[in-house]
Tab-separated table of C-alpha atoms and ligand atoms in Angstrom:
chain	number	residue	atom	x	y	z
A	60	MET	CA	9.121	-12.986	28.367
A	61	PRO	CA	8.521	-14.950	25.180
A	62	VAL	CA	11.276	-14.749	22.608
A	63	PHE	CA	10.477	-13.880	19.038
A	64	ARG	CA	12.303	-13.327	15.740
A	65	ALA	CA	12.645	-10.042	13.970
A	66	LEU	CA	14.341	-8.569	10.928
A	67	ARG	CA	16.315	-5.602	12.286
A	68	LEU	CA	18.049	-2.785	10.360
A	69	ASP	CA	20.665	-0.568	11.897
A	70	LYS	CA	22.672	2.382	10.785
A	71	SER	CA	23.294	4.013	14.189
A	72	ASP	CA	27.031	4.184	13.506
A	73	GLY	CA	26.687	5.191	9.856
A	74	GLU	CA	27.162	1.725	8.377
A	75	PHE	CA	24.016	-0.113	7.243
A	76	ARG	CA	23.459	-3.573	8.772
A	77	ARG	CA	20.540	-6.009	8.244
A	78	GLU	CA	20.247	-9.014	10.627
A	79	TYR	CA	17.755	-11.480	12.043
A	80	VAL	CA	17.569	-11.205	15.854
A	81	GLU	CA	15.751	-12.865	18.759
A	82	LEU	CA	14.044	-10.391	21.036
A	83	ASP	CA	11.576	-10.348	23.881
A	84	ASP	CA	8.669	-7.966	24.614
A	85	ALA	CA	10.908	-5.771	26.802
A	86	ASP	CA	12.906	-4.915	23.719
A	87	LEU	CA	9.898	-3.496	21.879
A	88	PRO	CA	10.171	0.326	22.161
A	89	SER	CA	7.267	2.254	23.614
A	90	VAL	CA	5.108	4.123	21.146
A	91	ASP	CA	3.396	6.303	23.694
A	92	ASP	CA	4.095	10.064	23.764
A	93	PRO	CA	7.175	10.374	26.084
A	94	ASP	CA	6.084	13.914	27.045
A	95	GLN	CA	2.633	12.817	28.082
A	96	PRO	CA	2.765	9.198	29.173
A	97	GLY	CA	-0.562	7.326	29.022
A	98	THR	CA	-2.075	9.466	26.283
A	99	HIS	CA	-1.655	6.752	23.645
A	100	PRO	CA	-2.404	3.346	25.201
A	101	GLU	CA	-0.425	0.514	23.593
A	102	VAL	CA	-1.100	-2.986	22.534
A	103	VAL	CA	1.217	-5.906	21.678
A	104	VAL	CA	0.202	-7.938	18.582
A	105	ASP	CA	1.200	-11.486	17.802
A	106	VAL	CA	1.948	-10.924	14.185
A	107	ASP	CA	0.740	-13.577	11.746
A	108	TYR	CA	1.656	-11.921	8.526
A	109	SER	CA	3.348	-8.826	7.083
A	110	THR	CA	4.232	-7.885	3.504
A	111	VAL	CA	6.852	-6.252	1.337
A	112	ASN	CA	5.570	-2.992	-0.108
A	113	PHE	CA	7.657	-0.737	-2.359
A	114	LYS	CA	8.497	1.410	0.655
A	115	ASP	CA	9.565	-1.685	2.661
A	116	ALA	CA	11.811	-2.735	-0.225
A	117	LEU	CA	13.536	0.671	-0.219
A	118	ALA	CA	14.043	0.418	3.535
A	119	VAL	CA	15.308	-3.159	3.541
A	120	ALA	CA	17.709	-2.402	0.682
A	121	ASP	CA	18.763	0.924	2.234
A	122	GLN	CA	17.956	2.735	-0.980
A	123	SER	CA	16.005	5.724	0.216
A	124	PRO	CA	15.647	7.539	3.538
A	125	ILE	CA	12.510	5.645	4.618
A	126	VAL	CA	13.761	4.832	8.129
A	127	ARG	CA	13.886	7.779	10.479
A	128	THR	CA	15.312	6.177	13.664
A	129	TRP	CA	17.705	3.305	14.295
A	130	PRO	CA	17.649	0.450	14.972
A	131	MET	CA	14.417	-0.319	13.110
A	132	VAL	CA	12.245	-3.340	12.529
A	133	PRO	CA	10.893	-2.554	9.038
A	134	GLY	CA	7.403	-3.409	7.683
A	135	ILE	CA	4.741	-0.724	7.169
A	136	ASP	CA	1.930	-3.314	7.487
A	137	LEU	CA	1.038	-6.124	9.861
A	138	ALA	CA	-1.926	-8.339	10.702
A	139	GLY	CA	-2.269	-10.533	13.753
A	140	VAL	CA	-4.008	-10.989	17.092
A	141	VAL	CA	-3.777	-8.687	20.128
A	142	SER	CA	-1.905	-10.509	22.857
A	143	SER	CA	-1.813	-7.790	25.548
A	144	SER	CA	-3.572	-4.414	25.727
A	145	ASP	CA	-3.513	-1.197	27.741
A	146	ASP	CA	-6.280	0.179	25.504
A	147	PRO	CA	-9.865	-0.483	26.762
A	148	GLU	CA	-11.049	-0.034	23.105
A	149	VAL	CA	-8.831	-2.929	21.856
A	150	PRO	CA	-9.473	-6.309	23.596
A	151	VAL	CA	-7.012	-9.131	23.859
A	152	GLY	CA	-7.798	-11.679	21.197
A	153	GLN	CA	-8.944	-9.067	18.682
A	154	ARG	CA	-7.768	-9.720	15.127
A	155	VAL	CA	-6.298	-6.479	13.797
A	156	VAL	CA	-4.626	-4.888	10.813
A	157	VAL	CA	-2.202	-1.967	11.062
A	158	ASN	CA	-1.256	0.062	7.991
A	159	GLY	CA	1.023	3.047	8.107
A	160	TRP	CA	1.110	5.526	11.068
A	161	GLY	CA	4.894	5.548	10.610
A	162	ILE	CA	5.418	1.791	11.569
A	163	GLY	CA	8.455	0.520	9.846
A	164	GLU	CA	9.652	4.102	9.437
A	165	GLU	CA	9.468	5.952	12.820
A	166	SER	CA	8.453	3.043	15.051
A	167	TRP	CA	9.106	-0.676	14.787
A	168	GLY	CA	6.990	-2.443	12.159
A	169	GLY	CA	5.582	-5.732	11.052
A	170	LEU	CA	8.495	-7.813	9.861
A	171	ALA	CA	8.718	-9.541	13.256
A	172	GLN	CA	6.716	-12.058	15.151
A	173	ARG	CA	5.520	-9.473	17.669
A	174	ALA	CA	4.912	-5.737	17.516
A	175	ARG	CA	4.036	-2.971	19.948
A	176	VAL	CA	1.674	-0.313	18.427
A	177	ARG	CA	-0.794	2.247	19.623
A	178	GLY	CA	-4.273	0.854	20.152
A	179	SER	CA	-5.629	3.742	18.047
A	180	TRP	CA	-3.537	2.535	15.042
A	181	THR	CA	-5.301	-0.850	14.955
A	182	VAL	CA	-8.301	-1.529	12.786
A	183	PRO	CA	-10.439	-4.554	13.709
A	184	LEU	CA	-10.490	-6.959	10.839
A	185	PRO	CA	-13.905	-7.644	9.269
A	186	ASP	CA	-14.969	-11.224	10.036
A	187	GLY	CA	-14.654	-12.200	6.452
A	188	VAL	CA	-11.018	-11.169	6.042
A	189	SER	CA	-8.286	-13.467	7.338
A	190	THR	CA	-4.981	-12.064	8.603
A	191	ALA	CA	-3.253	-13.613	5.461
A	192	GLU	CA	-5.746	-11.866	3.148
A	193	ALA	CA	-5.311	-8.590	5.079
A	194	MET	CA	-1.643	-8.735	4.165
A	195	ALA	CA	-2.254	-9.834	0.637
A	196	ILE	CA	-4.225	-6.583	0.431
A	197	GLY	CA	-1.671	-4.609	2.583
A	198	THR	CA	-0.985	-0.898	2.212
A	199	ALA	CA	-0.998	-1.307	-1.561
A	200	GLY	CA	-4.510	-2.769	-1.693
A	201	TYR	CA	-5.846	-0.484	1.017
A	202	THR	CA	-4.504	2.488	-0.987
A	203	SER	CA	-6.283	1.077	-4.091
A	204	ILE	CA	-9.655	1.132	-2.290
A	205	LEU	CA	-8.898	4.727	-1.061
A	206	CYS	CA	-8.361	5.608	-4.738
A	207	VAL	CA	-11.639	3.951	-5.737
A	208	LEU	CA	-13.471	5.823	-2.947
A	209	ALA	CA	-11.910	9.081	-4.203
A	210	LEU	CA	-13.159	8.419	-7.765
A	211	GLU	CA	-16.644	7.682	-6.432
A	212	GLU	CA	-16.629	10.837	-4.356
A	213	HIS	CA	-15.878	12.766	-7.558
A	214	HIS	CA	-18.796	11.133	-9.288
A	215	VAL	CA	-16.812	8.836	-11.571
A	216	THR	CA	-19.257	5.930	-11.892
A	217	PRO	CA	-19.319	2.896	-14.182
A	218	ASP	CA	-21.624	4.833	-16.486
A	219	SER	CA	-19.159	7.727	-16.793
A	220	GLY	CA	-16.897	5.832	-19.195
A	221	PRO	CA	-13.724	3.737	-19.093
A	222	VAL	CA	-11.219	4.215	-16.210
A	223	LEU	CA	-7.445	3.703	-16.439
A	224	VAL	CA	-5.107	2.064	-13.919
A	225	THR	CA	-1.363	2.743	-14.371
A	226	GLY	CA	1.399	0.509	-12.940
A	227	ALA	CA	-1.224	-2.129	-13.554
A	228	ALA	CA	0.772	-5.311	-12.747
A	229	GLY	CA	2.109	-3.918	-9.454
A	230	GLY	CA	0.435	-4.213	-6.094
A	231	VAL	CA	-1.659	-1.053	-6.128
A	232	GLY	CA	-2.593	-1.600	-9.769
A	233	SER	CA	-3.556	-5.220	-9.490
A	234	VAL	CA	-5.944	-4.637	-6.554
A	235	ALA	CA	-7.418	-1.476	-8.183
A	236	ILE	CA	-8.278	-3.373	-11.363
A	237	ALA	CA	-10.039	-6.150	-9.334
A	238	LEU	CA	-11.943	-3.581	-7.237
A	239	LEU	CA	-13.043	-1.400	-10.114
A	240	ALA	CA	-14.104	-4.291	-12.307
A	241	ALA	CA	-16.111	-5.747	-9.387
A	242	ARG	CA	-18.150	-2.526	-9.248
A	243	GLY	CA	-18.792	-2.675	-13.030
A	244	TYR	CA	-16.283	-0.210	-14.406
A	245	GLU	CA	-14.705	-0.793	-17.853
A	246	VAL	CA	-11.017	-0.909	-16.783
A	247	HIS	CA	-8.054	-0.145	-19.076
A	248	ALA	CA	-4.686	-1.255	-17.653
A	249	SER	CA	-1.404	0.397	-18.512
A	250	THR	CA	1.623	-1.814	-18.116
A	251	GLY	CA	5.229	-2.003	-19.294
A	252	ARG	CA	5.000	-5.878	-19.143
A	253	PRO	CA	2.971	-7.033	-22.127
A	254	GLU	CA	3.547	-10.653	-20.923
A	255	GLU	CA	1.233	-9.882	-18.035
A	256	ALA	CA	-1.754	-9.090	-20.309
A	257	ASP	CA	-3.540	-12.372	-19.474
A	258	TYR	CA	-3.046	-11.830	-15.787
A	259	LEU	CA	-4.520	-8.315	-16.054
A	260	THR	CA	-7.385	-9.511	-18.088
A	261	THR	CA	-8.206	-12.188	-15.509
A	262	LEU	CA	-8.249	-9.451	-12.856
A	263	GLY	CA	-10.892	-7.595	-14.877
A	264	ALA	CA	-9.069	-5.315	-17.390
A	265	SER	CA	-10.747	-5.179	-20.812
A	266	THR	CA	-8.043	-3.188	-22.576
A	267	ILE	CA	-4.200	-3.212	-22.225
A	268	VAL	CA	-2.415	0.113	-22.806
A	269	GLU	CA	1.291	0.023	-23.562
A	270	ARG	CA	3.178	1.896	-20.799
A	271	SER	CA	5.232	3.768	-23.501
A	272	GLU	CA	2.022	5.330	-24.830
A	273	LEU	CA	1.899	7.381	-21.552
A	274	SER	CA	5.441	7.538	-20.172
A	275	GLU	CA	7.200	9.866	-22.580
A	276	SER	CA	7.904	13.553	-21.779
A	277	GLY	CA	6.669	16.368	-24.074
A	278	GLY	CA	3.060	15.142	-24.471
A	279	ARG	CA	0.310	17.616	-25.545
A	280	PRO	CA	-1.418	19.600	-22.740
A	281	LEU	CA	-4.779	18.263	-23.978
A	282	ALA	CA	-5.323	15.191	-26.065
A	283	ARG	CA	-8.242	12.972	-26.986
A	284	ALA	CA	-10.398	12.495	-23.863
A	285	ARG	CA	-10.174	8.709	-23.355
A	286	TRP	CA	-10.914	8.023	-19.694
A	287	ALA	CA	-13.544	9.224	-17.160
A	288	GLY	CA	-11.097	8.627	-14.348
A	289	ALA	CA	-7.796	7.008	-13.427
A	290	VAL	CA	-5.877	5.422	-10.589
A	291	ASP	CA	-2.304	6.445	-11.015
A	292	ALA	CA	0.520	4.668	-9.157
A	293	VAL	CA	3.245	5.996	-11.466
A	294	GLY	CA	3.381	9.850	-11.370
A	295	SER	CA	5.853	11.853	-13.535
A	296	HIS	CA	5.294	12.109	-17.295
A	297	THR	CA	2.690	9.281	-17.086
A	298	LEU	CA	0.455	11.359	-14.717
A	299	ALA	CA	0.857	14.420	-16.948
A	300	ASN	CA	-0.164	12.455	-20.010
A	301	VAL	CA	-3.081	10.846	-18.232
A	302	LEU	CA	-4.387	14.212	-17.080
A	303	ALA	CA	-4.357	15.384	-20.685
A	304	GLN	CA	-6.584	12.461	-21.684
A	305	ILE	CA	-9.243	12.626	-18.962
A	306	GLN	CA	-12.864	13.467	-19.959
A	307	PRO	CA	-14.573	16.661	-18.800
A	308	GLU	CA	-15.432	16.554	-15.090
A	309	GLY	CA	-13.232	13.463	-14.734
A	310	CYS	CA	-10.866	12.668	-11.816
A	311	VAL	CA	-7.456	11.133	-11.341
A	312	ALA	CA	-6.654	9.587	-8.016
A	313	ALA	CA	-2.829	9.940	-7.772
A	314	CYS	CA	-1.127	7.798	-5.177
A	315	GLY	CA	2.295	6.726	-6.465
A	316	LEU	CA	5.662	7.654	-7.992
A	317	ALA	CA	6.961	4.453	-9.645
A	318	GLN	CA	8.153	6.542	-12.607
A	319	GLY	CA	9.137	9.578	-10.596
A	320	MET	CA	8.184	12.242	-8.146
A	321	ASP	CA	8.165	15.067	-10.708
A	322	LEU	CA	5.063	16.398	-12.417
A	323	THR	CA	5.287	18.866	-15.304
A	324	THR	CA	1.898	19.640	-16.669
A	325	SER	CA	-0.278	22.569	-17.624
A	326	VAL	CA	-3.503	24.003	-16.246
A	327	ALA	CA	-5.348	23.052	-19.473
A	328	PRO	CA	-7.018	19.855	-18.102
A	329	PHE	CA	-8.235	21.727	-15.066
A	330	ILE	CA	-9.537	24.959	-16.641
A	331	LEU	CA	-10.714	23.554	-19.952
A	332	ARG	CA	-12.148	20.267	-18.847
A	333	GLY	CA	-12.720	20.638	-15.101
A	334	VAL	CA	-10.560	17.633	-14.383
A	335	THR	CA	-9.763	16.954	-10.685
A	336	LEU	CA	-6.357	15.747	-9.577
A	337	ARG	CA	-7.086	14.039	-6.251
A	338	GLY	CA	-4.049	13.088	-4.117
A	339	VAL	CA	-4.405	9.848	-2.143
A	340	HIS	CA	-2.215	9.118	0.876
A	341	SER	CA	-2.476	6.204	3.203
A	342	VAL	CA	-0.222	6.764	6.270
A	343	HIS	CA	-2.262	9.201	8.380
A	344	VAL	CA	-5.762	8.421	7.304
A	345	PRO	CA	-8.310	8.776	10.138
A	346	ARG	CA	-9.528	5.573	11.755
A	347	ALA	CA	-13.150	5.948	10.592
A	348	ARG	CA	-12.125	6.074	6.975
A	349	ARG	CA	-9.855	3.079	7.435
A	350	ILE	CA	-12.733	1.072	8.875
A	351	GLU	CA	-14.911	2.015	5.884
A	352	ALA	CA	-12.013	1.121	3.519
A	353	TRP	CA	-11.643	-2.391	5.050
A	354	ARG	CA	-15.396	-2.870	4.994
A	355	ARG	CA	-15.412	-2.116	1.246
A	356	LEU	CA	-12.391	-4.376	0.662
A	357	ASP	CA	-14.264	-7.167	2.370
A	358	GLU	CA	-17.317	-6.478	0.282
A	359	ASP	CA	-15.755	-5.938	-3.135
A	360	LEU	CA	-12.549	-7.916	-3.403
A	361	ASP	CA	-12.881	-11.391	-4.985
A	362	ARG	CA	-10.774	-13.713	-2.775
A	363	ASP	CA	-9.824	-16.067	-5.668
A	364	LEU	CA	-8.479	-13.095	-7.614
A	365	LEU	CA	-6.655	-11.865	-4.530
A	366	ALA	CA	-5.041	-15.340	-4.152
A	367	SER	CA	-4.102	-15.273	-7.848
A	368	MET	CA	-2.115	-12.030	-7.401
A	369	THR	CA	-0.378	-13.130	-4.173
A	370	THR	CA	2.903	-14.932	-3.478
A	371	THR	CA	3.767	-15.962	0.129
A	372	VAL	CA	7.307	-16.058	1.481
A	373	GLY	CA	9.032	-16.418	4.897
A	374	LEU	CA	10.800	-13.822	6.978
A	375	ASP	CA	14.201	-15.056	5.713
A	376	ASP	CA	13.193	-14.316	2.103
A	377	VAL	CA	12.497	-10.633	2.648
A	378	PRO	CA	15.919	-9.198	1.468
A	379	ALA	CA	15.751	-11.164	-1.843
A	380	VAL	CA	12.140	-10.132	-2.347
A	381	ALA	CA	13.029	-6.485	-1.700
A	382	ASP	CA	15.556	-6.658	-4.500
A	383	ASP	CA	12.882	-8.195	-6.817
A	384	VAL	CA	10.376	-5.449	-5.929
A	385	LEU	CA	12.896	-2.715	-6.683
A	386	ALA	CA	13.830	-4.393	-10.005
A	387	GLY	CA	10.150	-4.520	-11.008
A	388	ARG	CA	10.215	-8.355	-11.116
A	389	ILE	CA	7.229	-8.849	-8.692
A	390	ARG	CA	3.733	-9.334	-9.958
A	391	GLY	CA	0.896	-8.301	-7.611
A	392	ARG	CA	1.408	-8.778	-3.896
A	393	VAL	CA	3.855	-10.509	-1.592
A	394	VAL	CA	2.772	-11.811	1.826
A	395	VAL	CA	5.376	-12.570	4.482
A	396	ASP	CA	4.467	-15.377	6.921
A	397	VAL	CA	6.650	-14.210	9.801
A	398	ASN	CA	6.207	-17.550	11.603
A	399	ALA	CA	7.326	-19.762	8.643
B	122	NAP	N1	0.334	7.372	-1.449
B	122	NAP	C1	0.445	6.292	-0.672
B	122	NAP	O1	0.154	6.285	0.565
B	122	NAP	C2	0.969	5.058	-1.252
B	122	NAP	C3	0.530	3.834	-0.763
B	122	NAP	C4	1.045	2.645	-1.426
B	122	NAP	C5	1.884	2.751	-2.509
B	122	NAP	N2	2.258	3.996	-2.904
B	122	NAP	C6	3.122	4.129	-4.070
B	122	NAP	O2	2.473	3.611	-5.199
B	122	NAP	C7	3.383	3.152	-6.137
B	122	NAP	C8	3.002	1.675	-6.467
B	122	NAP	O3	3.125	0.840	-5.312
B	122	NAP	P1	3.024	-0.699	-5.491
B	122	NAP	O4	3.087	-1.268	-4.122
B	122	NAP	O5	2.005	-1.058	-6.446
B	122	NAP	O6	4.505	-0.944	-6.174
B	122	NAP	P2	4.933	-2.136	-7.183
B	122	NAP	O7	4.224	-3.408	-6.784
B	122	NAP	O8	6.376	-2.137	-7.248
B	122	NAP	O9	4.328	-1.700	-8.575
B	122	NAP	C9	4.726	-0.500	-9.258
B	122	NAP	C10	4.375	-0.725	-10.685
B	122	NAP	O10	4.662	0.500	-11.391
B	122	NAP	C11	5.044	0.258	-12.751
B	122	NAP	N3	6.334	0.894	-12.916
B	122	NAP	C12	7.566	0.566	-12.281
B	122	NAP	N4	8.543	1.373	-12.760
B	122	NAP	C13	8.008	2.244	-13.679
B	122	NAP	C14	8.427	3.205	-14.537
B	122	NAP	N5	9.701	3.609	-14.469
B	122	NAP	N6	7.616	3.858	-15.349
B	122	NAP	C15	6.325	3.515	-15.364
B	122	NAP	N7	5.746	2.506	-14.605
B	122	NAP	C16	6.603	1.846	-13.800
B	122	NAP	C17	5.126	-1.294	-12.880
B	122	NAP	O11	3.902	-1.700	-13.370
B	122	NAP	P3	3.864	-2.449	-14.828
B	122	NAP	O12	4.913	-3.572	-14.742
B	122	NAP	O13	2.459	-2.999	-14.908
B	122	NAP	O14	4.166	-1.421	-15.828
B	122	NAP	C18	5.246	-1.749	-11.425
B	122	NAP	O15	4.723	-3.046	-11.260
B	122	NAP	C19	4.760	3.247	-5.463
B	122	NAP	O16	5.330	4.493	-5.991
B	122	NAP	C20	4.386	3.356	-3.989
B	122	NAP	O17	5.411	4.081	-3.310
B	122	NAP	C21	1.803	5.089	-2.320
């Protein structure tokens, strides 16, 4: 059995440990249903790249109950090549991306050189997307396109008016700006880092909104209608203030909680302006929608812009990067080359 490296977290005995270990395929836990063996055919993936999302940072730094079973290989994303397969739908040699489905939380994830996953969790990568680009996009970018699709489904078009992206310099925000601008939207970007204004403008934002304009509590239930729609990665008071400033019939795609999980608002935007608050999740999205999301990412996302928002690190750098993510020091996306 080939030996490979993994970052492994453990808290089985109550004390948190983080270590780099050498494993072989026999160490990779089954992800089939133990009560009905064979119902979820498995594949083993030679991982090329993973990433450090906000959730991964919390898991690696043991800051929030992300991990449900111990020991755990973290990493909610991976991209690589199928090296063995029990699933007739997923051939050996297929380039795949896996986002969510509880990897890095309930079953072992992508911060390792090999991973065992259910075949049904894999999405074949479009020919135009490399495994490195897939992880530059990662769950953050894939969630961004889900938000864009949600706005489109609620008839927010480039003709409807400007759209807002909150948490703009983060991973979800950066990709959302690039995707919306590519489709011709006028994008306003809310950030707490004014020094990133040039970066956000390069991605396609035309107006920078100071984070503090939106992040305070006690805002009015309805205010001047500024935006036709919004992608909100922040939640809390920011989401409440954004809802109050959405145009009639507009929509907010809410996917994040960077400011907080709370939401204190009123019904005014809904009953007086017909505003839609559309929740966006990424973990258990059906495969067909994932395939459409990756097709749209391939079509819409400018690869030079993606490169400009991406930093690449090695597996050994992950704990330090996790601290940076949690401290808000990371701009855009971080790719982990697990073989570096
Ligand atoms: N629903 C889902 O399935 C899903 C999927 C992916 C991510 N998420 C969530 O989406 C959020 C963003 O993820 P990400 O990967 O983009 O994280 P990230 O790269 O860490 O970016 C978060 C951004 O939010 C802003 N921010 C941070 N703290 C804030 C605060 N206290 N008040 C207001 N803004 C603040 C910052 O943007 P500026 O510096 O520009 O202000 C920061 O860059 C996270 O909460 C994550 O858990 C959810």
